[in-house]
Amino acid sequence: MSQPPPYRSFHPRWHRPRMSTWWWLKRGSHVAFILRELSSIFVAWFVVFLLLLVAAVSRGEAAYWEFLIWAGRPGVLTVNIVSLLFTVFHTITFFNVTPQALAVRLGGKRVPGPLVTASHYAAWVVLSALVAWLVLGG
Amino acid sequence: MARRPIEPLLWLLFSAGGMASAMLVPVLLVLFGFAFPLGWTAPPQHAHLVAVLGHPVVRVGLFGLCTLSLFHWAHRFRYTLYDGLQIKHLNELINPLCYGGAIVGSLAAAYVMLRIP
C-alpha cells in the first residue's frame, strides 16, 4: 500500500508539494467546506442515536424511559447540540446547491433556481411538522 | 479500474442520503435529543411510539433513512479523509472501512426495524 506507484521512464512525475493538514484554515470558504464535509460524521451519529432509541422502545417501556434519561446526560446532550448545529448546516448547504444538481423543467421551461431551493425549504417545514405531529400523538 | 462502474451509484446514494437526512434529521434530533430529555414537552407514551414505529411505512421509511444516511456518510467521509487529511494513498483501507461500515450499519438497522413488536 505504501509502495510508490510504478512510473514508466517516459512518464513525468507530477510535482505535488505536500500541503499542511490545516490548509483549509486560511479562508472562510475553505473552513465552511471542511465543516460541511464533517457534517457527515454527525449524520452517522444520528443514525446510531435513532437505532438506540428504536431498540429501546422495542425492549419495553422501562428501556424507553432509561433511554430518555441517558439522552438527558450532559455528555449526550453536548454531542446532540453539536450534531444539531452540524446537521442544520448540512440541510442549509444541501438545499442551497439543489438548483445546480436538479434541473427541474415544467412545461418545457426550466424552473428558476431560487424556486427549486424554496420548494425544498417548504418540503422541510412540512415534513418536520408531519414528523412532530406523528411523534407527539397526532 | 474495476471499481469505476460503481462510482455513479455511490454518488446517487450520497445524494439521496443527503436529501433524506437534510429533511428528517433536524426535527428528530430536536424532539428526541432535547425536547423530551430536557422536559420541554411531555415525551410520547411508550404504547403510542410502538404503534407508530410498528407501522410498515414507518419501518421501511426509517430503514431507508438509516441506510441512505449511512451511505451519505461513507461517501462524504471518504472524501473528507482524502481532501482534509490528504491520505488518499490509504484508499484500500478507507474504502472498505467507510462502505463496509455503511453496510454493517444498514444490516443493524434492518435488524432493529424488524424487531419492533
PDB file of C-alpha atoms in Angstrom:
ATOM      1  CA  MET A   1       0.000   0.000   0.000  1.00  0.00           C
ATOM      2  CA  SER A   2       2.814   2.364   0.814  1.00  0.00           C
ATOM      3  CA  GLN A   3       4.808   1.403  -2.265  1.00  0.00           C
ATOM      4  CA  PRO A   4       5.178   4.215  -4.788  1.00  0.00           C
ATOM      5  CA  PRO A   5       3.164   3.773  -7.967  1.00  0.00           C
ATOM      6  CA  PRO A   6       5.146   2.308 -10.836  1.00  0.00           C
ATOM      7  CA  TYR A   7       6.244   5.134 -13.149  1.00  0.00           C
ATOM      8  CA  ARG A   8       7.451   4.385 -16.597  1.00  0.00           C
ATOM      9  CA  SER A   9      10.586   6.126 -17.682  1.00  0.00           C
ATOM     10  CA  PHE A  10       8.775   8.420 -20.116  1.00  0.00           C
ATOM     11  CA  HIS A  11       6.016   9.276 -17.686  1.00  0.00           C
ATOM     12  CA  PRO A  12       6.793  12.523 -15.917  1.00  0.00           C
ATOM     13  CA  ARG A  13       6.239  12.620 -12.188  1.00  0.00           C
ATOM     14  CA  TRP A  14       3.692  15.144 -11.008  1.00  0.00           C
ATOM     15  CA  HIS A  15       5.033  17.876  -8.862  1.00  0.00           C
ATOM     16  CA  ARG A  16       2.659  17.901  -5.922  1.00  0.00           C
ATOM     17  CA  PRO A  17       4.008  19.734  -2.918  1.00  0.00           C
ATOM     18  CA  ARG A  18       2.614  18.383   0.323  1.00  0.00           C
ATOM     19  CA  MET A  19       0.102  20.802   1.810  1.00  0.00           C
ATOM     20  CA  SER A  20      -0.385  21.362   5.503  1.00  0.00           C
ATOM     21  CA  THR A  21      -3.197  19.337   7.065  1.00  0.00           C
ATOM     22  CA  TRP A  22      -4.634  22.695   8.149  1.00  0.00           C
ATOM     23  CA  TRP A  23      -4.617  24.231   4.648  1.00  0.00           C
ATOM     24  CA  TRP A  24      -8.329  24.996   4.923  1.00  0.00           C
ATOM     25  CA  LEU A  25      -7.969  27.359   7.899  1.00  0.00           C
ATOM     26  CA  LYS A  26      -6.728  30.265   5.785  1.00  0.00           C
ATOM     27  CA  ARG A  27     -10.006  31.099   4.071  1.00  0.00           C
ATOM     28  CA  GLY A  28     -13.554  31.281   5.382  1.00  0.00           C
ATOM     29  CA  SER A  29     -14.965  29.463   2.378  1.00  0.00           C
ATOM     30  CA  HIS A  30     -12.498  26.610   2.899  1.00  0.00           C
ATOM     31  CA  VAL A  31     -13.431  26.364   6.568  1.00  0.00           C
ATOM     32  CA  ALA A  32     -17.098  26.178   5.530  1.00  0.00           C
ATOM     33  CA  PHE A  33     -16.191  23.431   3.043  1.00  0.00           C
ATOM     34  CA  ILE A  34     -14.459  21.324   5.684  1.00  0.00           C
ATOM     35  CA  LEU A  35     -17.255  21.909   8.229  1.00  0.00           C
ATOM     36  CA  ARG A  36     -19.767  20.800   5.602  1.00  0.00           C
ATOM     37  CA  GLU A  37     -17.703  17.699   4.953  1.00  0.00           C
ATOM     38  CA  LEU A  38     -17.504  16.955   8.682  1.00  0.00           C
ATOM     39  CA  SER A  39     -21.303  17.177   8.995  1.00  0.00           C
ATOM     40  CA  SER A  40     -21.495  13.603   7.683  1.00  0.00           C
ATOM     41  CA  ILE A  41     -19.995  12.337  10.951  1.00  0.00           C
ATOM     42  CA  PHE A  42     -22.936  13.789  12.832  1.00  0.00           C
ATOM     43  CA  VAL A  43     -25.417  12.368  10.343  1.00  0.00           C
ATOM     44  CA  ALA A  44     -23.868   8.959  11.111  1.00  0.00           C
ATOM     45  CA  TRP A  45     -24.087   9.635  14.858  1.00  0.00           C
ATOM     46  CA  PHE A  46     -27.779  10.440  14.449  1.00  0.00           C
ATOM     47  CA  VAL A  47     -28.336   7.013  12.846  1.00  0.00           C
ATOM     48  CA  VAL A  48     -26.703   5.379  15.889  1.00  0.00           C
ATOM     49  CA  PHE A  49     -28.832   7.512  18.231  1.00  0.00           C
ATOM     50  CA  LEU A  50     -32.027   6.669  16.313  1.00  0.00           C
ATOM     51  CA  LEU A  51     -31.285   2.933  16.292  1.00  0.00           C
ATOM     52  CA  LEU A  52     -30.621   3.015  20.056  1.00  0.00           C
ATOM     53  CA  LEU A  53     -33.966   4.771  20.546  1.00  0.00           C
ATOM     54  CA  VAL A  54     -35.923   2.315  18.393  1.00  0.00           C
ATOM     55  CA  ALA A  55     -34.185  -0.667  20.017  1.00  0.00           C
ATOM     56  CA  ALA A  56     -35.035   0.739  23.468  1.00  0.00           C
ATOM     57  CA  VAL A  57     -38.699   1.218  22.521  1.00  0.00           C
ATOM     58  CA  SER A  58     -38.785  -2.382  21.247  1.00  0.00           C
ATOM     59  CA  ARG A  59     -37.343  -3.694  24.524  1.00  0.00           C
ATOM     60  CA  GLY A  60     -40.194  -2.213  26.516  1.00  0.00           C
ATOM     61  CA  GLU A  61     -41.411   0.757  28.484  1.00  0.00           C
ATOM     62  CA  ALA A  62     -38.636   0.703  31.118  1.00  0.00           C
ATOM     63  CA  ALA A  63     -35.913   0.639  28.476  1.00  0.00           C
ATOM     64  CA  TYR A  64     -37.577   3.582  26.688  1.00  0.00           C
ATOM     65  CA  TRP A  65     -37.541   5.735  29.841  1.00  0.00           C
ATOM     66  CA  GLU A  66     -33.955   4.688  30.540  1.00  0.00           C
ATOM     67  CA  PHE A  67     -33.053   5.835  27.044  1.00  0.00           C
ATOM     68  CA  LEU A  68     -34.616   9.273  27.649  1.00  0.00           C
ATOM     69  CA  ILE A  69     -32.701   9.609  30.947  1.00  0.00           C
ATOM     70  CA  TRP A  70     -29.487   8.591  29.153  1.00  0.00           C
ATOM     71  CA  ALA A  71     -30.227  11.147  26.384  1.00  0.00           C
ATOM     72  CA  GLY A  72     -30.536  13.803  29.093  1.00  0.00           C
ATOM     73  CA  ARG A  73     -26.991  13.250  30.369  1.00  0.00           C
ATOM     74  CA  PRO A  74     -24.727  16.270  29.843  1.00  0.00           C
ATOM     75  CA  GLY A  75     -22.309  14.337  27.620  1.00  0.00           C
ATOM     76  CA  VAL A  76     -25.030  13.016  25.314  1.00  0.00           C
ATOM     77  CA  LEU A  77     -26.762  16.417  25.250  1.00  0.00           C
ATOM     78  CA  THR A  78     -23.493  18.079  24.237  1.00  0.00           C
ATOM     79  CA  VAL A  79     -22.949  15.617  21.389  1.00  0.00           C
ATOM     80  CA  ASN A  80     -26.530  16.199  20.254  1.00  0.00           C
ATOM     81  CA  ILE A  81     -26.208  20.008  20.383  1.00  0.00           C
ATOM     82  CA  VAL A  82     -23.123  19.815  18.167  1.00  0.00           C
ATOM     83  CA  SER A  83     -24.914  17.286  15.951  1.00  0.00           C
ATOM     84  CA  LEU A  84     -27.926  19.564  15.574  1.00  0.00           C
ATOM     85  CA  LEU A  85     -25.729  22.524  14.558  1.00  0.00           C
ATOM     86  CA  PHE A  86     -23.894  20.410  12.001  1.00  0.00           C
ATOM     87  CA  THR A  87     -26.991  18.709  10.592  1.00  0.00           C
ATOM     88  CA  VAL A  88     -28.850  22.032  10.210  1.00  0.00           C
ATOM     89  CA  PHE A  89     -25.750  23.368   8.453  1.00  0.00           C
ATOM     90  CA  HIS A  90     -25.850  20.263   6.251  1.00  0.00           C
ATOM     91  CA  THR A  91     -29.540  20.862   5.489  1.00  0.00           C
ATOM     92  CA  ILE A  92     -28.995  24.515   4.546  1.00  0.00           C
ATOM     93  CA  THR A  93     -25.921  23.879   2.399  1.00  0.00           C
ATOM     94  CA  PHE A  94     -27.551  20.862   0.750  1.00  0.00           C
ATOM     95  CA  PHE A  95     -30.733  22.760  -0.163  1.00  0.00           C
ATOM     96  CA  ASN A  96     -28.787  25.771  -1.383  1.00  0.00           C
ATOM     97  CA  VAL A  97     -26.988  23.752  -4.070  1.00  0.00           C
ATOM     98  CA  THR A  98     -30.107  21.913  -5.273  1.00  0.00           C
ATOM     99  CA  PRO A  99     -30.538  24.253  -8.300  1.00  0.00           C
ATOM    100  CA  GLN A 100     -27.100  23.150  -9.528  1.00  0.00           C
ATOM    101  CA  ALA A 101     -27.934  19.479  -9.035  1.00  0.00           C
ATOM    102  CA  LEU A 102     -31.560  19.439 -10.146  1.00  0.00           C
ATOM    103  CA  ALA A 103     -32.657  20.842 -13.485  1.00  0.00           C
ATOM    104  CA  VAL A 104     -36.411  20.865 -12.995  1.00  0.00           C
ATOM    105  CA  ARG A 105     -38.458  21.520 -16.108  1.00  0.00           C
ATOM    106  CA  LEU A 106     -42.111  22.407 -16.133  1.00  0.00           C
ATOM    107  CA  GLY A 107     -43.927  22.907 -19.429  1.00  0.00           C
ATOM    108  CA  GLY A 108     -40.640  22.950 -21.337  1.00  0.00           C
ATOM    109  CA  LYS A 109     -39.204  25.771 -19.228  1.00  0.00           C
ATOM    110  CA  ARG A 110     -36.531  25.426 -16.617  1.00  0.00           C
ATOM    111  CA  VAL A 111     -37.762  26.257 -13.131  1.00  0.00           C
ATOM    112  CA  PRO A 112     -35.686  29.163 -11.705  1.00  0.00           C
ATOM    113  CA  GLY A 113     -33.052  28.151  -9.150  1.00  0.00           C
ATOM    114  CA  PRO A 114     -34.426  30.116  -6.195  1.00  0.00           C
ATOM    115  CA  LEU A 115     -37.793  28.425  -6.683  1.00  0.00           C
ATOM    116  CA  VAL A 116     -36.144  24.974  -6.595  1.00  0.00           C
ATOM    117  CA  THR A 117     -34.381  25.894  -3.357  1.00  0.00           C
ATOM    118  CA  ALA A 118     -37.503  27.442  -1.831  1.00  0.00           C
ATOM    119  CA  SER A 119     -39.554  24.327  -2.591  1.00  0.00           C
ATOM    120  CA  HIS A 120     -37.010  22.228  -0.688  1.00  0.00           C
ATOM    121  CA  TYR A 121     -37.259  24.508   2.342  1.00  0.00           C
ATOM    122  CA  ALA A 122     -41.050  24.304   2.124  1.00  0.00           C
ATOM    123  CA  ALA A 123     -40.871  20.495   1.979  1.00  0.00           C
ATOM    124  CA  TRP A 124     -38.527  20.586   5.002  1.00  0.00           C
ATOM    125  CA  VAL A 125     -41.072  22.574   7.035  1.00  0.00           C
ATOM    126  CA  VAL A 126     -43.976  20.335   6.000  1.00  0.00           C
ATOM    127  CA  LEU A 127     -42.068  17.079   6.680  1.00  0.00           C
ATOM    128  CA  SER A 128     -40.776  18.335  10.043  1.00  0.00           C
ATOM    129  CA  ALA A 129     -44.299  19.291  11.086  1.00  0.00           C
ATOM    130  CA  LEU A 130     -45.605  15.896   9.927  1.00  0.00           C
ATOM    131  CA  VAL A 131     -42.929  14.016  11.905  1.00  0.00           C
ATOM    132  CA  ALA A 132     -43.584  16.116  15.036  1.00  0.00           C
ATOM    133  CA  TRP A 133     -47.331  15.521  14.672  1.00  0.00           C
ATOM    134  CA  LEU A 134     -46.793  11.748  14.319  1.00  0.00           C
ATOM    135  CA  VAL A 135     -44.412  11.552  17.268  1.00  0.00           C
ATOM    136  CA  LEU A 136     -46.421  13.788  19.575  1.00  0.00           C
ATOM    137  CA  GLY A 137     -49.537  11.764  19.176  1.00  0.00           C
ATOM    138  CA  GLY A 138     -51.405  13.050  16.119  1.00  0.00           C
TER     139      GLY A 138
ATOM    140  CA  MET B   1     -10.215   0.496 -12.554  1.00  0.00           C
ATOM    141  CA  ALA B   2     -12.727  -2.275 -11.919  1.00  0.00           C
ATOM    142  CA  ARG B   3     -14.377  -0.023  -9.320  1.00  0.00           C
ATOM    143  CA  ARG B   4     -15.312   2.637 -11.860  1.00  0.00           C
ATOM    144  CA  PRO B   5     -18.830   1.493 -12.756  1.00  0.00           C
ATOM    145  CA  ILE B   6     -19.938   1.593  -9.114  1.00  0.00           C
ATOM    146  CA  GLU B   7     -18.977   5.259  -8.629  1.00  0.00           C
ATOM    147  CA  PRO B   8     -22.203   6.768 -10.096  1.00  0.00           C
ATOM    148  CA  LEU B   9     -24.246   4.529  -7.782  1.00  0.00           C
ATOM    149  CA  LEU B  10     -22.225   5.727  -4.786  1.00  0.00           C
ATOM    150  CA  TRP B  11     -22.859   9.352  -5.775  1.00  0.00           C
ATOM    151  CA  LEU B  12     -26.571   8.590  -6.148  1.00  0.00           C
ATOM    152  CA  LEU B  13     -26.664   7.056  -2.647  1.00  0.00           C
ATOM    153  CA  PHE B  14     -24.701  10.042  -1.304  1.00  0.00           C
ATOM    154  CA  SER B  15     -27.189  12.422  -2.833  1.00  0.00           C
ATOM    155  CA  ALA B  16     -30.289  10.520  -1.734  1.00  0.00           C
ATOM    156  CA  GLY B  17     -28.883  10.153   1.776  1.00  0.00           C
ATOM    157  CA  GLY B  18     -28.024  13.833   1.882  1.00  0.00           C
ATOM    158  CA  MET B  19     -31.577  14.731   0.955  1.00  0.00           C
ATOM    159  CA  ALA B  20     -33.235  12.259   3.352  1.00  0.00           C
ATOM    160  CA  SER B  21     -31.059  13.312   6.290  1.00  0.00           C
ATOM    161  CA  ALA B  22     -31.435  17.031   5.476  1.00  0.00           C
ATOM    162  CA  MET B  23     -35.220  16.667   5.562  1.00  0.00           C
ATOM    163  CA  LEU B  24     -35.670  14.427   8.600  1.00  0.00           C
ATOM    164  CA  VAL B  25     -32.680  14.530  10.954  1.00  0.00           C
ATOM    165  CA  PRO B  26     -33.090  18.028  12.481  1.00  0.00           C
ATOM    166  CA  VAL B  27     -36.687  17.532  13.652  1.00  0.00           C
ATOM    167  CA  LEU B  28     -35.992  14.073  15.113  1.00  0.00           C
ATOM    168  CA  LEU B  29     -32.871  15.362  16.827  1.00  0.00           C
ATOM    169  CA  VAL B  30     -34.741  18.329  18.344  1.00  0.00           C
ATOM    170  CA  LEU B  31     -37.530  16.061  19.637  1.00  0.00           C
ATOM    171  CA  PHE B  32     -35.577  13.084  20.985  1.00  0.00           C
ATOM    172  CA  GLY B  33     -32.268  14.832  21.588  1.00  0.00           C
ATOM    173  CA  PHE B  34     -33.593  17.844  23.521  1.00  0.00           C
ATOM    174  CA  ALA B  35     -37.335  18.369  23.837  1.00  0.00           C
ATOM    175  CA  PHE B  36     -38.081  15.059  25.602  1.00  0.00           C
ATOM    176  CA  PRO B  37     -34.877  14.516  27.649  1.00  0.00           C
ATOM    177  CA  LEU B  38     -34.964  18.124  28.903  1.00  0.00           C
ATOM    178  CA  GLY B  39     -38.678  18.063  29.570  1.00  0.00           C
ATOM    179  CA  TRP B  40     -39.589  20.922  27.217  1.00  0.00           C
ATOM    180  CA  THR B  41     -42.619  18.871  26.304  1.00  0.00           C
ATOM    181  CA  ALA B  42     -44.015  15.588  27.603  1.00  0.00           C
ATOM    182  CA  PRO B  43     -42.484  12.588  25.780  1.00  0.00           C
ATOM    183  CA  PRO B  44     -44.920  10.375  23.880  1.00  0.00           C
ATOM    184  CA  GLN B  45     -46.283   7.339  25.677  1.00  0.00           C
ATOM    185  CA  HIS B  46     -44.462   4.080  25.017  1.00  0.00           C
ATOM    186  CA  ALA B  47     -47.561   2.423  23.548  1.00  0.00           C
ATOM    187  CA  HIS B  48     -48.009   5.300  21.108  1.00  0.00           C
ATOM    188  CA  LEU B  49     -44.397   5.036  19.892  1.00  0.00           C
ATOM    189  CA  VAL B  50     -44.718   1.263  19.474  1.00  0.00           C
ATOM    190  CA  ALA B  51     -47.839   1.820  17.380  1.00  0.00           C
ATOM    191  CA  VAL B  52     -46.133   4.483  15.206  1.00  0.00           C
ATOM    192  CA  LEU B  53     -42.877   2.537  14.791  1.00  0.00           C
ATOM    193  CA  GLY B  54     -44.717  -0.704  14.076  1.00  0.00           C
ATOM    194  CA  HIS B  55     -46.466   0.731  11.030  1.00  0.00           C
ATOM    195  CA  PRO B  56     -44.889  -0.804   7.895  1.00  0.00           C
ATOM    196  CA  VAL B  57     -44.462   2.602   6.215  1.00  0.00           C
ATOM    197  CA  VAL B  58     -42.570   3.965   9.251  1.00  0.00           C
ATOM    198  CA  ARG B  59     -40.387   0.846   9.498  1.00  0.00           C
ATOM    199  CA  VAL B  60     -39.446   0.985   5.824  1.00  0.00           C
ATOM    200  CA  GLY B  61     -39.061   4.767   5.950  1.00  0.00           C
ATOM    201  CA  LEU B  62     -36.724   4.677   8.949  1.00  0.00           C
ATOM    202  CA  PHE B  63     -34.743   1.816   7.437  1.00  0.00           C
ATOM    203  CA  GLY B  64     -34.372   3.871   4.262  1.00  0.00           C
ATOM    204  CA  LEU B  65     -33.366   6.955   6.251  1.00  0.00           C
ATOM    205  CA  CYS B  66     -30.712   4.960   8.170  1.00  0.00           C
ATOM    206  CA  THR B  67     -29.288   3.190   5.122  1.00  0.00           C
ATOM    207  CA  LEU B  68     -29.163   6.239   2.860  1.00  0.00           C
ATOM    208  CA  SER B  69     -27.743   8.421   5.653  1.00  0.00           C
ATOM    209  CA  LEU B  70     -25.003   5.861   6.301  1.00  0.00           C
ATOM    210  CA  PHE B  71     -24.048   5.712   2.627  1.00  0.00           C
ATOM    211  CA  HIS B  72     -24.114   9.506   2.554  1.00  0.00           C
ATOM    212  CA  TRP B  73     -21.684   9.452   5.495  1.00  0.00           C
ATOM    213  CA  ALA B  74     -19.487   6.779   3.905  1.00  0.00           C
ATOM    214  CA  HIS B  75     -19.105   8.639   0.637  1.00  0.00           C
ATOM    215  CA  ARG B  76     -18.600  12.099   2.113  1.00  0.00           C
ATOM    216  CA  PHE B  77     -16.313  10.930   4.913  1.00  0.00           C
ATOM    217  CA  ARG B  78     -14.168   9.088   2.387  1.00  0.00           C
ATOM    218  CA  TYR B  79     -13.579  12.362   0.553  1.00  0.00           C
ATOM    219  CA  THR B  80     -13.120  14.221   3.847  1.00  0.00           C
ATOM    220  CA  LEU B  81     -10.221  11.885   4.585  1.00  0.00           C
ATOM    221  CA  TYR B  82      -8.893  12.239   1.036  1.00  0.00           C
ATOM    222  CA  ASP B  83      -9.016  16.047   0.964  1.00  0.00           C
ATOM    223  CA  GLY B  84      -8.860  17.019   4.602  1.00  0.00           C
ATOM    224  CA  LEU B  85      -6.136  14.693   5.808  1.00  0.00           C
ATOM    225  CA  GLN B  86      -4.643  14.048   2.334  1.00  0.00           C
ATOM    226  CA  ILE B  87      -4.469  10.310   2.864  1.00  0.00           C
ATOM    227  CA  LYS B  88      -5.817   9.216  -0.490  1.00  0.00           C
ATOM    228  CA  HIS B  89      -2.979   6.706  -0.754  1.00  0.00           C
ATOM    229  CA  LEU B  90      -4.695   4.737   2.040  1.00  0.00           C
ATOM    230  CA  ASN B  91      -7.833   4.267  -0.069  1.00  0.00           C
ATOM    231  CA  GLU B  92      -7.560   0.475   0.060  1.00  0.00           C
ATOM    232  CA  LEU B  93      -8.142   0.816   3.782  1.00  0.00           C
ATOM    233  CA  ILE B  94     -10.533   3.784   3.745  1.00  0.00           C
ATOM    234  CA  ASN B  95     -12.998   2.416   1.192  1.00  0.00           C
ATOM    235  CA  PRO B  96     -13.722  -0.896   2.977  1.00  0.00           C
ATOM    236  CA  LEU B  97     -13.984   0.923   6.308  1.00  0.00           C
ATOM    237  CA  CYS B  98     -16.431   3.561   5.023  1.00  0.00           C
ATOM    238  CA  TYR B  99     -18.657   1.467   2.754  1.00  0.00           C
ATOM    239  CA  GLY B 100     -18.240  -1.639   4.911  1.00  0.00           C
ATOM    240  CA  GLY B 101     -19.328   0.426   7.904  1.00  0.00           C
ATOM    241  CA  ALA B 102     -22.380   1.615   5.977  1.00  0.00           C
ATOM    242  CA  ILE B 103     -23.290  -1.973   5.021  1.00  0.00           C
ATOM    243  CA  VAL B 104     -22.887  -3.247   8.602  1.00  0.00           C
ATOM    244  CA  GLY B 105     -24.916  -0.281   9.889  1.00  0.00           C
ATOM    245  CA  SER B 106     -27.649  -0.966   7.338  1.00  0.00           C
ATOM    246  CA  LEU B 107     -27.871  -4.596   8.441  1.00  0.00           C
ATOM    247  CA  ALA B 108     -28.108  -3.426  12.053  1.00  0.00           C
ATOM    248  CA  ALA B 109     -30.874  -1.001  11.026  1.00  0.00           C
ATOM    249  CA  ALA B 110     -32.771  -3.817   9.278  1.00  0.00           C
ATOM    250  CA  TYR B 111     -32.469  -5.975  12.406  1.00  0.00           C
ATOM    251  CA  VAL B 112     -33.684  -3.165  14.685  1.00  0.00           C
ATOM    252  CA  MET B 113     -36.640  -2.314  12.441  1.00  0.00           C
ATOM    253  CA  LEU B 114     -37.684  -5.968  12.164  1.00  0.00           C
ATOM    254  CA  ARG B 115     -37.599  -6.418  15.929  1.00  0.00           C
ATOM    255  CA  ILE B 116     -40.168  -3.705  16.640  1.00  0.00           C
ATOM    256  CA  PRO B 117     -43.140  -5.543  18.156  1.00  0.00           C
TER     257      PRO B 117
END
